[in-house]
Tab-separated table of N, CA, C and O in Angstrom:
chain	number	residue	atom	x	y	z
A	283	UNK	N	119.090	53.584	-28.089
A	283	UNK	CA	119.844	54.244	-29.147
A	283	UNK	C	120.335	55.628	-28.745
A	283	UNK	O	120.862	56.272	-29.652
A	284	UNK	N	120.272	56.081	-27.793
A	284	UNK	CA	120.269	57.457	-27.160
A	284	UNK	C	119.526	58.662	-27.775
A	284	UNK	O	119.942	59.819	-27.719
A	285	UNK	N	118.365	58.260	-28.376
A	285	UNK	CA	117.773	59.528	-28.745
A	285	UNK	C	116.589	59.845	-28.258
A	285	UNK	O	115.522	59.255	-28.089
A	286	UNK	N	117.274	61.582	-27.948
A	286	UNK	CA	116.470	62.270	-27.052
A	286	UNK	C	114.309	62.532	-27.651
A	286	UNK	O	113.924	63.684	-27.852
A	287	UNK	N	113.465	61.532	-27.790
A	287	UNK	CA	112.497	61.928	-28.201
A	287	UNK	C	111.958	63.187	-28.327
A	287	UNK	O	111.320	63.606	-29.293
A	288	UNK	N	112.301	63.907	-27.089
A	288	UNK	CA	111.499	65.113	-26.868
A	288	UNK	C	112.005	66.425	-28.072
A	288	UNK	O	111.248	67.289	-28.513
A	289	UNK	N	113.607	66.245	-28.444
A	289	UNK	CA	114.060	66.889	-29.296
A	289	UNK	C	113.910	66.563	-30.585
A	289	UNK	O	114.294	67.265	-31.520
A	290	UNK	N	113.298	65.391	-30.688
A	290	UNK	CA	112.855	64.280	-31.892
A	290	UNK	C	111.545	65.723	-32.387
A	290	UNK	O	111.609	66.508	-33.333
A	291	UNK	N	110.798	65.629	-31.630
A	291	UNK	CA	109.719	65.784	-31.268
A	291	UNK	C	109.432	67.802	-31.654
A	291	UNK	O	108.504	68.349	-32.250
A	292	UNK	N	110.417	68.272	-31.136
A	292	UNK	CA	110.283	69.833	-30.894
A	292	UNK	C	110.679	70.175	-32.404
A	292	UNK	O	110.084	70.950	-33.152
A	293	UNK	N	111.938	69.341	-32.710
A	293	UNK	CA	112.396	68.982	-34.515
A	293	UNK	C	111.571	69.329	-35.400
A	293	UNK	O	111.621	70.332	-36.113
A	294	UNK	N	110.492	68.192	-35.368
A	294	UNK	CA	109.537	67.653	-36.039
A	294	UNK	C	108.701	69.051	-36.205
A	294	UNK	O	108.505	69.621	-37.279
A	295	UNK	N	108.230	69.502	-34.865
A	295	UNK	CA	107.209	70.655	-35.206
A	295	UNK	C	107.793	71.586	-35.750
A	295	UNK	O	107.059	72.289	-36.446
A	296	UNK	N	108.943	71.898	-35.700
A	296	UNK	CA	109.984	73.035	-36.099
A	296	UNK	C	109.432	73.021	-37.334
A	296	UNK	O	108.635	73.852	-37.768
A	297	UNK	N	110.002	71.759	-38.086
A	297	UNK	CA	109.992	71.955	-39.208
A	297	UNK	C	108.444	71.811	-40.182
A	297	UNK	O	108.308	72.149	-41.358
A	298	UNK	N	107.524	71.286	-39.386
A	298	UNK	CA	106.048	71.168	-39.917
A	298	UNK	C	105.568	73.326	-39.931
A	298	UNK	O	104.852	74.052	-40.620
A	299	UNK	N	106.232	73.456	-39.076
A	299	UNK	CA	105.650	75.165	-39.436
A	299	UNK	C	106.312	76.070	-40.246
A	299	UNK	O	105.795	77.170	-40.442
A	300	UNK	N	107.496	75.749	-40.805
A	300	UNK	CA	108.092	76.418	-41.428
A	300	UNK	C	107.630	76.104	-42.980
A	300	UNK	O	107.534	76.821	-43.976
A	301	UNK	N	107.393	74.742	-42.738
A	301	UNK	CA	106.669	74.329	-43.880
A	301	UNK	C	105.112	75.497	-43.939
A	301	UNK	O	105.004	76.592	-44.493
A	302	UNK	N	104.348	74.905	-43.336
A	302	UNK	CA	103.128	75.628	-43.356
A	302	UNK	C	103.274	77.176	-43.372
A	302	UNK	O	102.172	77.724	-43.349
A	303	UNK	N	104.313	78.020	-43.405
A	303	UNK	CA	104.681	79.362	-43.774
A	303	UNK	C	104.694	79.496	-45.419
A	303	UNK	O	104.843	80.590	-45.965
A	304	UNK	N	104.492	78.037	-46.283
A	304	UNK	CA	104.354	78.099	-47.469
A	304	UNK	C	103.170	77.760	-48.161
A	304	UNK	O	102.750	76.608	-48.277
A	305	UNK	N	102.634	78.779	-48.622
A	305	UNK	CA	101.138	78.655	-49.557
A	305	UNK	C	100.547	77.121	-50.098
A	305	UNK	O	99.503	76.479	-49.980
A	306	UNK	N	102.014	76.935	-50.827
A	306	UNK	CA	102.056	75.547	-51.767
A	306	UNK	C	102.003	74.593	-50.960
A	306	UNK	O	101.444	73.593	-51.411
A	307	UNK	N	102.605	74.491	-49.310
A	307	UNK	CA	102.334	73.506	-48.817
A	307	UNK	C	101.353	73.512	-47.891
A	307	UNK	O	101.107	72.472	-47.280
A	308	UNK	N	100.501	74.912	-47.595
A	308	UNK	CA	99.374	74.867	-47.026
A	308	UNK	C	97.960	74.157	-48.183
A	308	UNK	O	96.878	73.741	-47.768
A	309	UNK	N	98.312	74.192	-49.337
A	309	UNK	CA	97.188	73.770	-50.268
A	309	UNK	C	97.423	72.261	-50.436
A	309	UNK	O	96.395	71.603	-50.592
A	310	UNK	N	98.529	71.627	-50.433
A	310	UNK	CA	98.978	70.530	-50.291
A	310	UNK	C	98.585	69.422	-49.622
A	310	UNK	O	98.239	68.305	-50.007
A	311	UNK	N	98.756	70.188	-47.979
A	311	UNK	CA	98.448	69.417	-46.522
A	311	UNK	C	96.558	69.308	-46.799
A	311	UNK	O	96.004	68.214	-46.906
A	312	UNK	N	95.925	70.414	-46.863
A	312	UNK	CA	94.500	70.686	-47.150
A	312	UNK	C	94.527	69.473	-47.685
A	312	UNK	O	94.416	68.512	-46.925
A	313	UNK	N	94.658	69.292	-48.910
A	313	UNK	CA	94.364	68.354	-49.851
A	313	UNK	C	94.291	67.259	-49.470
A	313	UNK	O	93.325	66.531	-49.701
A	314	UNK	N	95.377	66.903	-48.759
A	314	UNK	CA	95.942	65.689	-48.176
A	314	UNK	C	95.120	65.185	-47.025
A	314	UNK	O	94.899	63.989	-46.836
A	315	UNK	N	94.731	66.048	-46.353
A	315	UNK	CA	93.458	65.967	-45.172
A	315	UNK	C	92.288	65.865	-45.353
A	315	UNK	O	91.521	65.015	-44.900
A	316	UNK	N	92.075	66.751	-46.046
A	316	UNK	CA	90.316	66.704	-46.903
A	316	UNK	C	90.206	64.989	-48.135
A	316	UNK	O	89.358	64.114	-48.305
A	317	UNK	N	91.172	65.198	-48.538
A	317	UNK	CA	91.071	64.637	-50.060
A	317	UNK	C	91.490	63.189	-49.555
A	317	UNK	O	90.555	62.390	-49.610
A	318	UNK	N	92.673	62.678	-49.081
A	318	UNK	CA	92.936	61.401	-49.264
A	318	UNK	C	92.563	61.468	-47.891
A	318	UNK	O	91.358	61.652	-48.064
A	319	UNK	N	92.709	61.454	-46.655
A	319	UNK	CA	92.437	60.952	-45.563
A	319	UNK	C	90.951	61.370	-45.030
A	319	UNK	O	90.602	61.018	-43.904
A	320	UNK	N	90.138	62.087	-45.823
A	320	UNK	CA	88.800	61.967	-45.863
A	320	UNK	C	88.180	62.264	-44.105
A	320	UNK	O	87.426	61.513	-43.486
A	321	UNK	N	88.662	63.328	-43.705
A	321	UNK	CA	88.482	63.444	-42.181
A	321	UNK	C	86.855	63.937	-42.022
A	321	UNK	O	86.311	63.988	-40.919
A	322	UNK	N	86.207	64.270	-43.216
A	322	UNK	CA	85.230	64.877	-42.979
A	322	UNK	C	84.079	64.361	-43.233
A	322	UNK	O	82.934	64.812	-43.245
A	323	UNK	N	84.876	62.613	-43.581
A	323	UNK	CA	83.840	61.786	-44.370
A	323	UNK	C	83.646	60.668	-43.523
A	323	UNK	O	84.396	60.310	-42.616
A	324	UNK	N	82.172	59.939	-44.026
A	324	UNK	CA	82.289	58.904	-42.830
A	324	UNK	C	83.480	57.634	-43.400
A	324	UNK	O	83.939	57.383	-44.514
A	325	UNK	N	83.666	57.081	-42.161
A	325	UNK	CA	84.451	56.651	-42.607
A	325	UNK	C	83.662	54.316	-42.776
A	325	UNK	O	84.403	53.376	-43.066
A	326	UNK	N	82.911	54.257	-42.626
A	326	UNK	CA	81.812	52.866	-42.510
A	326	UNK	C	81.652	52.488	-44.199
A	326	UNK	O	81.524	53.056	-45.284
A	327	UNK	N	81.751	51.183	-43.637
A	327	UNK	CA	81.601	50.465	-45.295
A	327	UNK	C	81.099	49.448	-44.195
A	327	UNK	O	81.037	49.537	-42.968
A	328	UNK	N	80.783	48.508	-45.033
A	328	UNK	CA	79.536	47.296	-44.598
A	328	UNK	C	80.834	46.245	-44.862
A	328	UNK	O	80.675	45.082	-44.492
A	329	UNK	N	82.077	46.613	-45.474
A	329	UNK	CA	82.934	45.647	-45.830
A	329	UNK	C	84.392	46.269	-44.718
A	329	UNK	O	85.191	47.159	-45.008
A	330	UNK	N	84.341	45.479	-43.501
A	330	UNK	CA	85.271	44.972	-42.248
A	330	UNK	C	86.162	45.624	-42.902
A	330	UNK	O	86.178	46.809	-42.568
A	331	UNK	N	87.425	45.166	-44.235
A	331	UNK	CA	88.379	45.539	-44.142
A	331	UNK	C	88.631	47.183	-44.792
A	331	UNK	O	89.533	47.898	-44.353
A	332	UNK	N	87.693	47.627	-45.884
A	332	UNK	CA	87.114	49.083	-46.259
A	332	UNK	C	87.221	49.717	-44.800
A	332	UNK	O	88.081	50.473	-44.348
A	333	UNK	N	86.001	49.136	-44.158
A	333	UNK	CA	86.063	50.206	-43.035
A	333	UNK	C	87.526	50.507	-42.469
A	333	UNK	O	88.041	51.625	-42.474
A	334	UNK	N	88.070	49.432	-42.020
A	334	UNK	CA	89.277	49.652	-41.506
A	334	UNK	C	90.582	50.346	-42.243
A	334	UNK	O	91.461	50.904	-41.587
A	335	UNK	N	90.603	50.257	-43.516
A	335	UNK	CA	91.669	51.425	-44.201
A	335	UNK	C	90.597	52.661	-44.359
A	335	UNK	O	91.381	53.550	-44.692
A	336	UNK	N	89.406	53.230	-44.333
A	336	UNK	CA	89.167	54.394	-44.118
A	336	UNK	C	89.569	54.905	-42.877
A	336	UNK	O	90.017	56.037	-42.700
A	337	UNK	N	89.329	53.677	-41.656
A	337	UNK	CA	89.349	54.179	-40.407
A	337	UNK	C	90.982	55.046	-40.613
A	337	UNK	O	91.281	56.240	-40.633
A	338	UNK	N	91.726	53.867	-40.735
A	338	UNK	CA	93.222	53.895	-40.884
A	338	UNK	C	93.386	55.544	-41.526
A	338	UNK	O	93.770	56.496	-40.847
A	339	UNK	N	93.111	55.592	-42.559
A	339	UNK	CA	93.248	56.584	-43.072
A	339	UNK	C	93.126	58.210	-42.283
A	339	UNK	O	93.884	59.141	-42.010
A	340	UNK	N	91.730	57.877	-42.139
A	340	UNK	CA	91.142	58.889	-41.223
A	340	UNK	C	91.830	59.287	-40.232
A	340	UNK	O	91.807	60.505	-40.057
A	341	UNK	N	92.530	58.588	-39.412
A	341	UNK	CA	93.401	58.574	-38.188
A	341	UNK	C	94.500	59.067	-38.666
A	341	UNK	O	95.356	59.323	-37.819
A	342	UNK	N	94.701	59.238	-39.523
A	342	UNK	CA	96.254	59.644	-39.908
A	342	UNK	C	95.967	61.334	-40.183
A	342	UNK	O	96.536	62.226	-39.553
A	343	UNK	N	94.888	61.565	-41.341
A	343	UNK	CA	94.273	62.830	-41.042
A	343	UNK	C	94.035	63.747	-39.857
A	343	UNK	O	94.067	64.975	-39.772
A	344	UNK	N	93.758	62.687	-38.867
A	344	UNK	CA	93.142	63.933	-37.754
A	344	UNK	C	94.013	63.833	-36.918
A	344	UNK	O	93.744	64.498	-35.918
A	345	UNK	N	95.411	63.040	-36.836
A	345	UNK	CA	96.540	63.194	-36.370
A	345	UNK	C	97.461	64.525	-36.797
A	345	UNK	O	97.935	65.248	-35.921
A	346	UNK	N	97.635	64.739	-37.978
A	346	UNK	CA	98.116	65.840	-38.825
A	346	UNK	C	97.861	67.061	-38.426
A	346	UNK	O	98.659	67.960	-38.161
A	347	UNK	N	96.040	67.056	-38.374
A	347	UNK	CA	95.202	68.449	-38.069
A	347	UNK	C	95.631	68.877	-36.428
A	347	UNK	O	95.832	70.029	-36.044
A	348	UNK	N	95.715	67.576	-35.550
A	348	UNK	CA	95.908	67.960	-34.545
A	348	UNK	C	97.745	68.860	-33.886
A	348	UNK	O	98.089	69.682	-33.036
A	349	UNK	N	98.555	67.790	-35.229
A	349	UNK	CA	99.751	68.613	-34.729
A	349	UNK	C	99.751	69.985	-35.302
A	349	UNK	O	100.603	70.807	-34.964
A	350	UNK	N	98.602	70.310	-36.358
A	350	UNK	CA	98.650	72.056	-36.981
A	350	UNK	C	98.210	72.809	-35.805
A	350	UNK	O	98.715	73.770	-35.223
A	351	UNK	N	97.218	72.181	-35.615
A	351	UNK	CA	95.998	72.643	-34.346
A	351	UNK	C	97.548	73.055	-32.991
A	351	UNK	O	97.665	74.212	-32.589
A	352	UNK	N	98.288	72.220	-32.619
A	352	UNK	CA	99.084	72.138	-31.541
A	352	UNK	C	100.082	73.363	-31.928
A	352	UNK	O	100.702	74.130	-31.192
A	353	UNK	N	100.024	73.286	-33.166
A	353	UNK	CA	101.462	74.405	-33.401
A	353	UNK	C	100.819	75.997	-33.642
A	353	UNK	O	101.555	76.917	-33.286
A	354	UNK	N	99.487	76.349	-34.228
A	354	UNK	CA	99.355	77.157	-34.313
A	354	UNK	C	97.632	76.890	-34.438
A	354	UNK	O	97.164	76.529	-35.518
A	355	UNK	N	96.859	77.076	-33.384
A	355	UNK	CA	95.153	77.217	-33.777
A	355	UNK	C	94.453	77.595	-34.688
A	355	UNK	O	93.383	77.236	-35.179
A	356	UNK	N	95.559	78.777	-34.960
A	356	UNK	CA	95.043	80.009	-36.296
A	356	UNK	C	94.678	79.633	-37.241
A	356	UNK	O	93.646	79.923	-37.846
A	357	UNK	N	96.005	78.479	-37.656
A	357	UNK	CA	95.836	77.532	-38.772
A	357	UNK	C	95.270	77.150	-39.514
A	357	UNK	O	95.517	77.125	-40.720
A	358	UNK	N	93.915	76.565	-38.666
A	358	UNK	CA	93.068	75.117	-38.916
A	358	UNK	C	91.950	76.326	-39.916
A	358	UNK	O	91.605	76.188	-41.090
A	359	UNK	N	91.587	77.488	-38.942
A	359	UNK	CA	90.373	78.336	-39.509
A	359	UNK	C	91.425	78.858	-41.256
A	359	UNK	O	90.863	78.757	-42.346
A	360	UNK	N	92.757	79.313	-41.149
A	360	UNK	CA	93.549	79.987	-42.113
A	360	UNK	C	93.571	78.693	-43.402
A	360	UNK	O	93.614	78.739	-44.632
A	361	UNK	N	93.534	77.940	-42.720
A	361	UNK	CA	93.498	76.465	-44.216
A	361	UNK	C	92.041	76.417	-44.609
A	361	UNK	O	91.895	75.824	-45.678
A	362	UNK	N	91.131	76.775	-44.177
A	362	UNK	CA	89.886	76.600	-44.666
A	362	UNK	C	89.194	78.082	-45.250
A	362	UNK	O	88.208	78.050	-45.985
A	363	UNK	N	89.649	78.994	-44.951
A	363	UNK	CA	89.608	79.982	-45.820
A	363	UNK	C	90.384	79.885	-47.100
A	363	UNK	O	89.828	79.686	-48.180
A	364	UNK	N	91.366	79.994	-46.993
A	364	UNK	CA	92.234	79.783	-48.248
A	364	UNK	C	91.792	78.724	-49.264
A	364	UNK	O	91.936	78.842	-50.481
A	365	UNK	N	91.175	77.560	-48.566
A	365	UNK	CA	90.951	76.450	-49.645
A	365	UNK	C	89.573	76.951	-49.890
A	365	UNK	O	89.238	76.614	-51.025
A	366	UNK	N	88.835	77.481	-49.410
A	366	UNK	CA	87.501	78.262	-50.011
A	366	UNK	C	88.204	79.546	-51.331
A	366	UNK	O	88.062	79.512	-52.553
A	367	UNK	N	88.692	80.214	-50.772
A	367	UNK	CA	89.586	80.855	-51.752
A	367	UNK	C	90.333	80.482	-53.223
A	367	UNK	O	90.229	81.246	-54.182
A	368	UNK	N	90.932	79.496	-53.276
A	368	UNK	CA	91.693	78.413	-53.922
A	368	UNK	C	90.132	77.716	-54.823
A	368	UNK	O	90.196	77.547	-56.040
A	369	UNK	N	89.331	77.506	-54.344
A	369	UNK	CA	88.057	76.800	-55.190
A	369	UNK	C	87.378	77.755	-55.950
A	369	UNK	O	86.643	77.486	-56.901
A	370	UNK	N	87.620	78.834	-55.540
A	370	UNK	CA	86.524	79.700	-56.496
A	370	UNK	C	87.440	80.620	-57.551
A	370	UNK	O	86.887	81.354	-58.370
């Protein structure tokens, strides 16, 4: 199709940090990581296909964290303050 991945790619992060320059979508992503993709949780059920949409899930979570992690390290510690912040 002629498209250049790598610019696919540089795109993509472009725009994941400009995002994360916003409060609302730093509490958002949190949510979204902690809350539905459950990265911090186990992810085992005794039931084959459970396990496998937690797994699923999970993987999608720590995919996310890793492109924050890739774009800015600061991040990961700056989302977990804030959502300590945000709870109390």
């Amino acid at each position: 199709l002629g498209v250049d991945v790598d610019s696919v790619v540089i795109t993509s992060d472009d725009d994941l940090k400009a995002l994360l320059q916003l409060p609302q979508f730093r509490r958002f992503i949190w949510r979204h990581i902690c809350g539905d993709c459950q990265i911090f949780q186990t992810a085992f059920s005794p039931n084959g296909s459970i396990f496998a949409s937690n797994e699923g899930r999970k993987s999608v979570g720590l995919d996310m964290l890793a492109r924050i992690e890739r774009i800015d390290p600061k991040l990961i510690p700056q989302l977990m303050m804030e959502h300590a912040e945000w709870q109390a």
